Coordinates of C-alpha atoms and ligand atoms in Angstrom, one line a residue:
M1 CA -18.5 14.6 -6.0
K2 CA -16.7 11.6 -7.5
Q3 CA -18.4 8.3 -7.3
Y4 CA -18.3 4.7 -8.6
I5 CA -21.5 3.2 -9.8
I6 CA -21.6 -0.6 -9.9
E7 CA -24.3 -2.8 -11.3
G8 CA -23.6 -5.9 -9.4
G9 CA -24.3 -9.6 -9.6
K10 CA -22.2 -10.4 -12.7
S11 CA -19.4 -13.0 -12.5
L12 CA -15.9 -11.9 -13.4
N13 CA -14.1 -13.6 -16.3
G14 CA -11.0 -12.9 -18.4
V15 CA -7.5 -11.6 -17.7
V16 CA -6.3 -8.8 -15.5
T17 CA -2.7 -7.4 -15.3
I18 CA -1.4 -6.2 -11.9
S19 CA 0.5 -2.9 -11.6
G20 CA 3.7 -2.1 -9.7
A21 CA 3.6 -2.2 -5.9
K22 CA 2.3 1.0 -4.3
N23 CA 4.1 0.5 -1.0
A24 CA 7.4 -0.2 -2.8
A25 CA 7.0 2.8 -5.2
V26 CA 6.2 5.3 -2.4
A27 CA 9.5 4.4 -0.7
I28 CA 11.6 4.1 -3.8
L29 CA 10.6 7.5 -5.2
P30 CA 11.8 9.5 -2.1
A31 CA 14.9 7.3 -2.0
T32 CA 15.9 8.7 -5.5
L33 CA 16.9 11.8 -3.6
L34 CA 20.0 9.9 -2.4
V35 CA 21.2 9.2 -5.9
N36 CA 23.7 11.1 -8.0
G37 CA 22.5 10.5 -11.5
T38 CA 19.4 9.3 -13.3
C39 CA 17.2 6.5 -11.9
R40 CA 15.2 4.8 -14.6
I41 CA 12.3 3.1 -12.9
E42 CA 9.9 0.7 -14.6
N43 CA 6.5 -0.6 -13.4
V44 CA 5.7 2.5 -11.4
P45 CA 2.0 2.4 -10.7
D46 CA 0.0 5.4 -12.0
I47 CA -1.9 6.1 -8.8
S48 CA -2.6 9.3 -7.0
D49 CA -0.1 8.6 -4.1
V50 CA 2.7 8.3 -6.7
R51 CA 1.6 11.4 -8.6
L52 CA 1.7 13.3 -5.3
L53 CA 5.2 12.1 -4.5
L54 CA 6.3 13.1 -8.0
E55 CA 4.8 16.5 -7.4
I56 CA 6.8 16.8 -4.1
L57 CA 10.0 15.8 -5.8
D58 CA 9.4 18.1 -8.7
D59 CA 8.8 20.9 -6.3
M60 CA 12.1 20.2 -4.7
G61 CA 13.9 20.5 -8.0
A62 CA 14.1 16.9 -9.3
V63 CA 14.1 16.4 -13.1
I64 CA 11.4 13.9 -13.9
R65 CA 10.6 12.5 -17.3
R66 CA 7.8 10.1 -18.0
L67 CA 9.0 7.7 -20.8
S68 CA 5.8 5.7 -20.8
P69 CA 2.7 5.5 -18.5
N70 CA 4.7 3.4 -16.1
T71 CA 8.4 4.2 -16.8
L72 CA 10.0 7.2 -15.2
E73 CA 13.4 8.8 -15.2
I74 CA 14.2 10.7 -12.1
D75 CA 17.3 12.8 -11.6
C76 CA 17.8 14.4 -8.2
T77 CA 21.4 15.3 -8.7
H78 CA 20.8 19.0 -8.7
V79 CA 18.1 19.1 -6.0
R80 CA 19.1 21.9 -3.7
D81 CA 15.9 22.6 -1.9
S82 CA 16.0 20.3 1.1
E83 CA 12.5 21.0 2.2
A84 CA 9.3 19.6 0.7
S85 CA 6.0 21.5 0.5
D86 CA 4.1 20.7 3.7
A87 CA 0.7 21.1 2.1
L88 CA 1.6 18.3 -0.3
V89 CA 3.5 16.2 2.3
R90 CA 0.5 16.2 4.8
R91 CA -1.7 14.5 2.1
I92 CA 0.3 11.3 2.0
R93 CA 1.5 9.0 4.8
A94 CA 4.5 7.7 2.8
S95 CA 6.0 11.2 2.9
Y96 CA 7.6 10.1 6.1
Y97 CA 10.2 8.5 3.8
L98 CA 11.3 12.0 2.9
I99 CA 12.7 12.2 6.5
G100 CA 15.2 9.4 5.9
A101 CA 15.9 10.6 2.3
Q102 CA 16.5 14.3 3.3
L103 CA 18.6 13.2 6.3
G104 CA 20.8 11.0 4.1
R105 CA 21.1 13.5 1.3
F106 CA 21.4 16.8 3.1
G107 CA 22.3 15.9 6.7
H108 CA 19.1 17.5 7.9
A109 CA 15.3 17.0 7.3
K110 CA 12.2 18.9 8.0
V111 CA 9.0 17.2 7.1
A112 CA 5.4 17.8 8.1
L113 CA 3.9 14.9 10.1
P114 CA 2.3 12.5 7.6
G115 CA -1.4 12.0 6.8
G116 CA -2.8 8.9 5.2
C117 CA -5.6 6.4 6.0
N118 CA -7.0 6.8 9.4
F119 CA -7.2 3.6 11.4
G120 CA -6.1 4.6 14.8
A121 CA -2.9 6.1 16.1
R122 CA -0.1 5.6 13.7
P123 CA 3.0 6.8 15.6
I124 CA 6.5 7.1 14.0
D125 CA 8.5 6.6 17.2
Q126 CA 10.4 3.6 15.7
H127 CA 11.5 5.7 12.7
I128 CA 12.8 8.3 15.2
K129 CA 14.5 5.6 17.3
G130 CA 16.3 4.5 14.1
F131 CA 17.4 7.9 13.1
E132 CA 18.7 8.6 16.6
T133 CA 20.6 5.3 16.5
I134 CA 22.5 6.5 13.4
G135 CA 23.4 9.8 15.2
A136 CA 20.6 12.2 14.2
E137 CA 19.0 14.6 16.7
V138 CA 15.2 14.4 16.1
T139 CA 12.6 16.9 17.4
L140 CA 8.9 17.3 16.8
H141 CA 7.9 20.9 16.6
N142 CA 4.6 22.5 15.4
G143 CA 3.6 19.5 13.4
F144 CA 7.0 19.0 11.8
V145 CA 9.6 16.3 12.3
C146 CA 13.1 17.9 12.3
A147 CA 16.2 15.6 12.1
V148 CA 19.7 16.9 12.1
A149 CA 22.9 14.8 11.6
P150 CA 26.0 15.7 13.6
E151 CA 28.7 17.7 11.8
S152 CA 30.8 14.6 11.4
G153 CA 27.9 12.9 9.6
L154 CA 25.6 9.9 10.3
T155 CA 27.3 6.8 11.6
G156 CA 26.1 3.2 11.6
G157 CA 24.5 1.7 14.6
R158 CA 22.3 -1.2 15.8
V159 CA 18.6 -0.6 16.2
N160 CA 16.2 -3.2 17.6
L161 CA 12.6 -2.3 16.6
D162 CA 10.1 -2.5 19.4
V163 CA 7.3 -3.3 16.9
V164 CA 7.7 -4.8 13.5
S165 CA 7.2 -1.7 11.3
V166 CA 7.3 -1.6 7.5
G167 CA 7.7 2.2 7.5
A168 CA 10.4 2.3 10.2
T169 CA 12.4 -0.5 8.5
M170 CA 12.4 1.2 5.1
N171 CA 13.0 4.7 6.5
I172 CA 16.0 3.6 8.5
M173 CA 17.4 1.8 5.4
I174 CA 17.0 5.0 3.4
G175 CA 18.6 7.1 6.1
A176 CA 21.5 4.7 6.7
V177 CA 22.6 4.0 3.2
L178 CA 25.0 6.9 3.0
A179 CA 26.1 6.8 6.6
T180 CA 29.7 5.9 7.6
G181 CA 29.9 2.3 8.9
T182 CA 27.3 -0.4 9.3
T183 CA 23.8 -0.2 10.5
I184 CA 21.9 -3.2 11.7
I185 CA 18.1 -3.3 11.9
E186 CA 16.8 -6.1 14.2
N187 CA 13.2 -7.2 14.3
A188 CA 12.9 -5.7 10.8
A189 CA 9.7 -6.1 8.7
K190 CA 9.9 -8.7 5.9
E191 CA 7.3 -7.5 3.4
P192 CA 8.1 -7.9 -0.3
H193 CA 8.4 -4.2 -0.6
I194 CA 11.2 -4.1 2.0
V195 CA 13.1 -6.5 -0.3
D196 CA 12.2 -4.3 -3.3
L197 CA 13.6 -1.2 -1.7
A198 CA 16.8 -3.0 -0.8
N199 CA 17.1 -4.2 -4.4
F200 CA 16.5 -0.7 -5.7
L201 CA 19.1 0.8 -3.4
N202 CA 21.6 -2.0 -4.3
A203 CA 21.0 -1.4 -8.0
M204 CA 22.1 2.2 -7.4
G205 CA 25.3 1.0 -5.6
A206 CA 24.2 0.5 -1.9
K207 CA 25.2 -2.4 0.2
V208 CA 22.1 -3.7 1.9
S209 CA 21.8 -7.4 2.8
G210 CA 19.3 -9.5 4.7
A211 CA 16.2 -7.7 3.5
G212 CA 13.4 -10.3 3.7
T213 CA 14.7 -11.6 7.0
D214 CA 14.3 -10.0 10.4
I215 CA 17.9 -8.7 10.5
I216 CA 19.0 -6.2 7.8
K217 CA 22.5 -5.0 7.4
I218 CA 23.3 -1.7 5.7
R219 CA 27.0 -1.1 5.0
G220 CA 27.3 2.6 4.3
V221 CA 28.7 3.7 0.9
K222 CA 30.0 7.2 -0.1
S223 CA 27.5 7.8 -2.9
L224 CA 24.8 6.2 -5.0
R225 CA 24.9 6.4 -8.8
G226 CA 22.1 6.3 -11.3
G227 CA 20.8 3.0 -12.7
F228 CA 17.8 1.0 -13.8
Y229 CA 15.1 -0.7 -11.7
S230 CA 11.8 -2.4 -12.2
I231 CA 9.3 -2.4 -9.3
I232 CA 7.7 -5.7 -8.2
P233 CA 4.0 -6.3 -8.8
D234 CA 1.6 -5.2 -6.1
Q235 CA 0.7 -8.0 -3.7
I236 CA -2.4 -6.3 -2.3
E237 CA -3.8 -5.2 -5.7
A238 CA -3.4 -8.9 -6.8
G239 CA -5.1 -10.0 -3.6
T240 CA -7.9 -7.6 -4.1
Y241 CA -8.7 -9.0 -7.6
M242 CA -8.5 -12.5 -6.1
A243 CA -11.0 -11.6 -3.5
A244 CA -13.2 -9.9 -6.1
V245 CA -13.4 -13.2 -8.1
A246 CA -14.0 -15.2 -4.9
A247 CA -16.9 -12.9 -3.9
A248 CA -18.5 -12.3 -7.3
G249 CA -17.7 -15.7 -8.8
G250 CA -16.0 -16.4 -12.2
N251 CA -12.7 -17.4 -13.6
V252 CA -9.9 -14.8 -14.0
L253 CA -6.2 -15.1 -14.9
I254 CA -4.3 -12.5 -12.8
Q255 CA -1.0 -11.8 -14.5
N256 CA 2.2 -10.0 -13.5
V257 CA 2.2 -11.4 -9.9
I258 CA 4.8 -13.2 -7.8
P259 CA 2.8 -16.2 -6.7
K260 CA 5.1 -16.7 -3.6
H261 CA 4.0 -13.3 -2.3
M262 CA 0.4 -14.4 -2.5
D263 CA 0.9 -17.7 -0.5
C264 CA -1.0 -16.6 2.6
I265 CA -3.9 -15.1 0.6
S266 CA -4.1 -18.1 -1.8
A267 CA -4.1 -20.5 1.1
K268 CA -7.0 -18.7 2.8
L269 CA -9.1 -18.5 -0.4
R270 CA -8.4 -22.2 -1.0
E271 CA -9.6 -23.0 2.5
M272 CA -12.8 -21.1 1.6
G273 CA -13.4 -23.3 -1.5
V274 CA -11.8 -21.1 -4.2
K275 CA -9.7 -22.9 -6.9
I276 CA -6.3 -21.3 -7.2
T277 CA -3.8 -22.4 -9.9
E278 CA -0.3 -20.9 -9.8
Y279 CA 1.9 -20.3 -12.8
D280 CA 5.4 -18.6 -13.0
D281 CA 4.1 -15.1 -12.9
A282 CA 0.3 -15.5 -12.9
I283 CA -2.5 -17.0 -10.8
R284 CA -5.8 -18.3 -12.0
V285 CA -8.7 -17.8 -9.6
Q286 CA -12.0 -19.8 -10.1
R287 CA -15.0 -19.8 -7.9
T288 CA -18.2 -21.6 -9.0
G289 CA -19.5 -23.2 -5.8
V290 CA -20.4 -21.9 -2.3
L291 CA -17.8 -20.1 -0.2
R292 CA -16.9 -21.8 3.1
R293 CA -16.4 -19.9 6.4
A294 CA -12.8 -19.3 7.7
N295 CA -10.9 -17.4 10.3
V296 CA -8.2 -14.9 9.7
K297 CA -5.7 -13.1 12.0
T298 CA -3.7 -10.3 10.4
L299 CA 0.0 -10.5 10.9
P300 CA 3.2 -9.0 9.5
Y301 CA 4.5 -10.8 6.3
P302 CA 4.5 -13.7 5.7
G303 CA 1.3 -13.7 7.7
F304 CA -2.1 -12.5 6.4
P305 CA -1.8 -8.8 5.4
T306 CA -3.9 -6.3 7.3
D307 CA -4.2 -4.5 3.9
M308 CA -6.3 -7.5 2.7
Q309 CA -8.5 -7.7 5.8
P310 CA -11.5 -5.6 4.4
Q311 CA -11.5 -7.5 1.1
I312 CA -11.5 -11.0 2.6
A313 CA -14.2 -9.8 5.0
V314 CA -16.5 -9.4 2.0
C315 CA -15.8 -13.0 0.9
M316 CA -16.6 -14.1 4.5
A317 CA -19.8 -12.0 4.5
L318 CA -21.0 -14.2 1.6
A319 CA -19.7 -17.5 2.9
S320 CA -21.7 -20.2 4.6
G321 CA -21.3 -20.2 8.4
V322 CA -19.6 -17.9 10.9
S323 CA -16.1 -16.4 10.2
V324 CA -13.9 -14.5 12.6
I325 CA -11.3 -11.8 11.7
T326 CA -8.8 -10.7 14.3
E327 CA -6.9 -7.5 13.5
S328 CA -3.6 -7.5 15.2
I329 CA -1.7 -4.7 13.4
Y330 CA -3.9 -1.7 13.9
D331 CA -6.1 -0.6 16.9
T332 CA -9.1 -0.2 14.6
R333 CA -9.7 -1.2 11.0
F334 CA -13.3 -2.3 11.0
G335 CA -15.0 1.0 10.3
Y336 CA -16.1 -0.3 6.9
C337 CA -18.2 -3.1 8.5
A338 CA -21.1 -0.8 9.2
E339 CA -21.2 0.0 5.4
L340 CA -21.2 -3.7 4.5
N341 CA -24.0 -4.3 7.0
R342 CA -26.0 -1.6 5.2
M343 CA -25.6 -3.8 2.1
G344 CA -27.1 -6.8 4.0
A345 CA -24.0 -8.3 5.6
A346 CA -24.2 -9.5 9.2
I347 CA -21.0 -8.4 10.9
K348 CA -20.5 -7.7 14.6
V349 CA -17.4 -5.8 15.6
D350 CA -15.8 -5.8 19.1
T351 CA -12.7 -3.5 18.9
K352 CA -10.1 -5.8 17.1
I353 CA -12.4 -8.7 16.3
A354 CA -15.1 -9.0 13.7
V355 CA -17.6 -11.9 13.8
I356 CA -19.1 -12.4 10.4
T357 CA -22.2 -14.5 9.8
G358 CA -22.4 -15.3 6.2
V359 CA -25.5 -14.3 4.2
E360 CA -26.7 -15.6 0.9
K361 CA -26.9 -12.2 -0.8
M362 CA -26.0 -8.6 -0.3
H363 CA -27.8 -5.8 -2.0
G364 CA -26.5 -2.5 -3.5
C365 CA -26.9 0.8 -1.8
T366 CA -25.0 4.1 -1.4
V367 CA -21.8 3.5 0.7
H368 CA -18.6 5.4 1.2
A369 CA -15.0 4.4 1.2
C370 CA -13.6 5.1 4.7
D371 CA -10.0 4.3 3.6
L372 CA -8.1 2.8 0.7
R373 CA -8.6 -0.9 1.4
A374 CA -12.1 -0.3 2.9
G375 CA -12.9 1.3 -0.4
A376 CA -11.6 -1.7 -2.3
A377 CA -13.9 -3.9 -0.1
M378 CA -16.9 -1.6 -1.1
V379 CA -16.0 -2.2 -4.7
I380 CA -15.9 -6.0 -4.2
A381 CA -19.2 -5.9 -2.3
G382 CA -20.8 -3.9 -5.0
L383 CA -19.6 -6.4 -7.7
A384 CA -21.0 -9.3 -5.7
A385 CA -24.3 -7.6 -4.6
E386 CA -27.6 -7.5 -6.4
G387 CA -28.5 -4.2 -7.9
R388 CA -26.7 -0.9 -7.9
T389 CA -24.0 0.2 -5.5
V390 CA -22.9 3.8 -5.4
I391 CA -19.5 4.4 -3.7
E392 CA -18.6 7.8 -2.4
E393 CA -15.2 9.2 -1.4
I394 CA -13.5 7.2 -4.1
E395 CA -10.4 9.5 -3.8
Y396 CA -9.2 7.0 -1.2
I397 CA -9.4 4.1 -3.6
E398 CA -7.6 6.0 -6.3
R399 CA -4.6 6.5 -4.0
G400 CA -3.7 2.9 -4.5
Y401 CA -5.4 1.2 -7.5
E402 CA -4.3 1.9 -11.1
N403 CA -7.0 2.0 -13.7
L404 CA -9.5 0.1 -11.5
I405 CA -12.4 0.8 -13.8
G406 CA -10.6 -0.3 -16.9
K407 CA -9.3 -3.4 -15.3
L408 CA -12.7 -4.4 -13.8
E409 CA -14.5 -3.7 -17.1
G410 CA -11.9 -5.9 -18.8
I411 CA -13.1 -8.9 -16.8
G412 CA -16.8 -8.2 -17.3
A413 CA -17.8 -5.9 -14.4
S414 CA -20.3 -3.1 -14.9
I415 CA -18.7 -0.2 -13.2
K416 CA -18.3 3.5 -14.1
R417 CA -16.8 6.6 -12.5
I418 CA -18.8 9.7 -12.5
E419 CA -18.3 13.3 -11.3
T420 CA -21.3 15.3 -10.3
P421 CA -21.6 18.8 -8.9
R422 CA -21.3 18.6 -5.1
G423 CA -24.6 17.8 -3.4
R424 CA -26.3 16.0 -6.3
R425 CA -26.5 12.3 -5.6
V426 CA -26.9 9.5 -8.1
P427 CA -30.0 7.5 -7.1
A428 CA -29.2 4.1 -5.6
V429 CA -31.3 1.0 -5.3
G430 CA -31.7 -0.4 -1.8
Ligands
EPU501 N1 4.1 1.5 14.7 C1 4.5 2.1 15.9 N2 5.6 2.9 15.8 C2 6.2 3.2 14.6 C3 5.7 2.6 13.5 C4 4.7 1.7 13.5 O1 4.0 1.8 17.0 O2 7.1 4.0 14.6 C5 3.0 0.5 14.8 C6 1.8 1.0 14.0 O3 1.0 1.9 14.8 C7 1.1 -0.2 13.6 C8 2.2 -1.2 13.4 O4 3.3 -0.7 14.1 O5 0.3 -0.7 14.7 C9 2.6 -1.5 12.0 O6 2.8 -0.2 11.3 P1 3.8 -0.1 10.1 O7 4.8 0.9 10.5 O8 4.2 -1.4 9.6 O9 2.8 0.6 9.0 P2 3.1 1.8 8.1 O10 4.5 1.8 7.6 O11 2.6 3.0 8.6 C10 2.7 0.4 5.9 C11 1.8 0.5 4.7 C12 0.4 0.3 5.1 C13 0.3 -1.1 5.8 C14 1.3 -1.3 6.9 C15 1.3 -2.7 7.5 C16 2.9 2.2 3.4 C17 3.0 3.6 2.9 N3 1.9 1.9 4.2 O12 2.2 1.4 6.8 O13 -0.3 0.3 3.9 O14 -1.0 -1.3 6.3 O15 2.6 -0.9 6.4 O16 1.7 -3.6 6.5 O17 3.8 1.4 3.1 C18 -2.2 0.4 2.6 O18 -1.5 0.2 1.6 O19 -3.5 0.4 2.5 C19 -1.7 0.7 3.9 C20 -2.3 1.3 4.8

């Protein structure tokens, strides 16, 4: 059993450096399948989701070289095996990008339906709608998505997404890059990682424009060639450290961030009484006084990200007054509130709304990470709480946070990772 043990109640001080964006990396890595030549990619986060995708690509015959902990060379020129191992694919949600990548590269794709964090139904009907628009025939059979291009190849088309979907927007971009003609995605998602994928594809010779707006145009090209790319910093990792300083108190310089990407999170924390100072590629977060209540509604970018909802909930749990969170992206993403309540928070959940009455203190106990960001919230709660917090099921957290222990220790937290034989628990206080 792997656990984090946190001795809470210490303020955070110092400097922390943010890694490359997970949700950009997990799309860019499958997209290397489309490239003839070597892609040299910098700022790749060393997290378990990325390691899994590299294993999948390696299994398919990609040549992968790690030049440094965060710089990779990936050459998929000689990949012949068009299918990915379904045992690996089912372990990661982002494996759905293999559908677009295989379809674009081989003209057919067969990919096991994706796994990932469980917060309600997570359909991929909009991805399928996009692939069908560019001419593919898509079927679902025995837990697999099968997509086949017509003999004449994929052709451009116009797809209007029924819901703003990050995954569908990126998957259609990947699938359409090598199609004949122009594909237009309307009602596209605008997250920073969408722009990053477009920039990566363009660096390899694609012609994608409009990424970051709600209309993206992909002019098909005959082939992509190798090149160099550096992944943007992770907006949500940066936001998580910001929330950690807000909850635990202290003064931390968060470097390797794009402050513009953090606008919505910075604005909310300022509203709650946190001092935020922006620099070119860094943000200083200072919290010495009491946190004030606030309301949050999660929205697609540039709105408040659903992936920051659990972390801001911890800040609200420690703020004065009553705060309200409305989740509007997923059917359910409040499973972690019961765990926070066990630590002394006062949160009432009604489907998509959480009403949070601030308490003065939370106390450590044994909790579990129910998904990646819920796990991040448990870490923040543990840092802010009095006493010892033991977090179980940390595998979720390690899917998306590089060197969490080292980074938190570097800013004064007392946190360690232990592995014990299954069944033996570390005693927790509270
Ligand atoms: N949706 C559909 N049909 C689709 C696709 C999405 O109805 O075909 C719905 C979803 O059910 C959801 C909404 O549209 O209600 C938005 O889903 P989206 O497709 O944007 O989410 P995703 O691509 O599955 C990515 C991130 C998530 C992040 C969301 C929203 C990756 C691998 N995952 O998921 O990241 O929450 O966008 O920003 O990029 C995380 O990092 O912790 C995480 C869960």
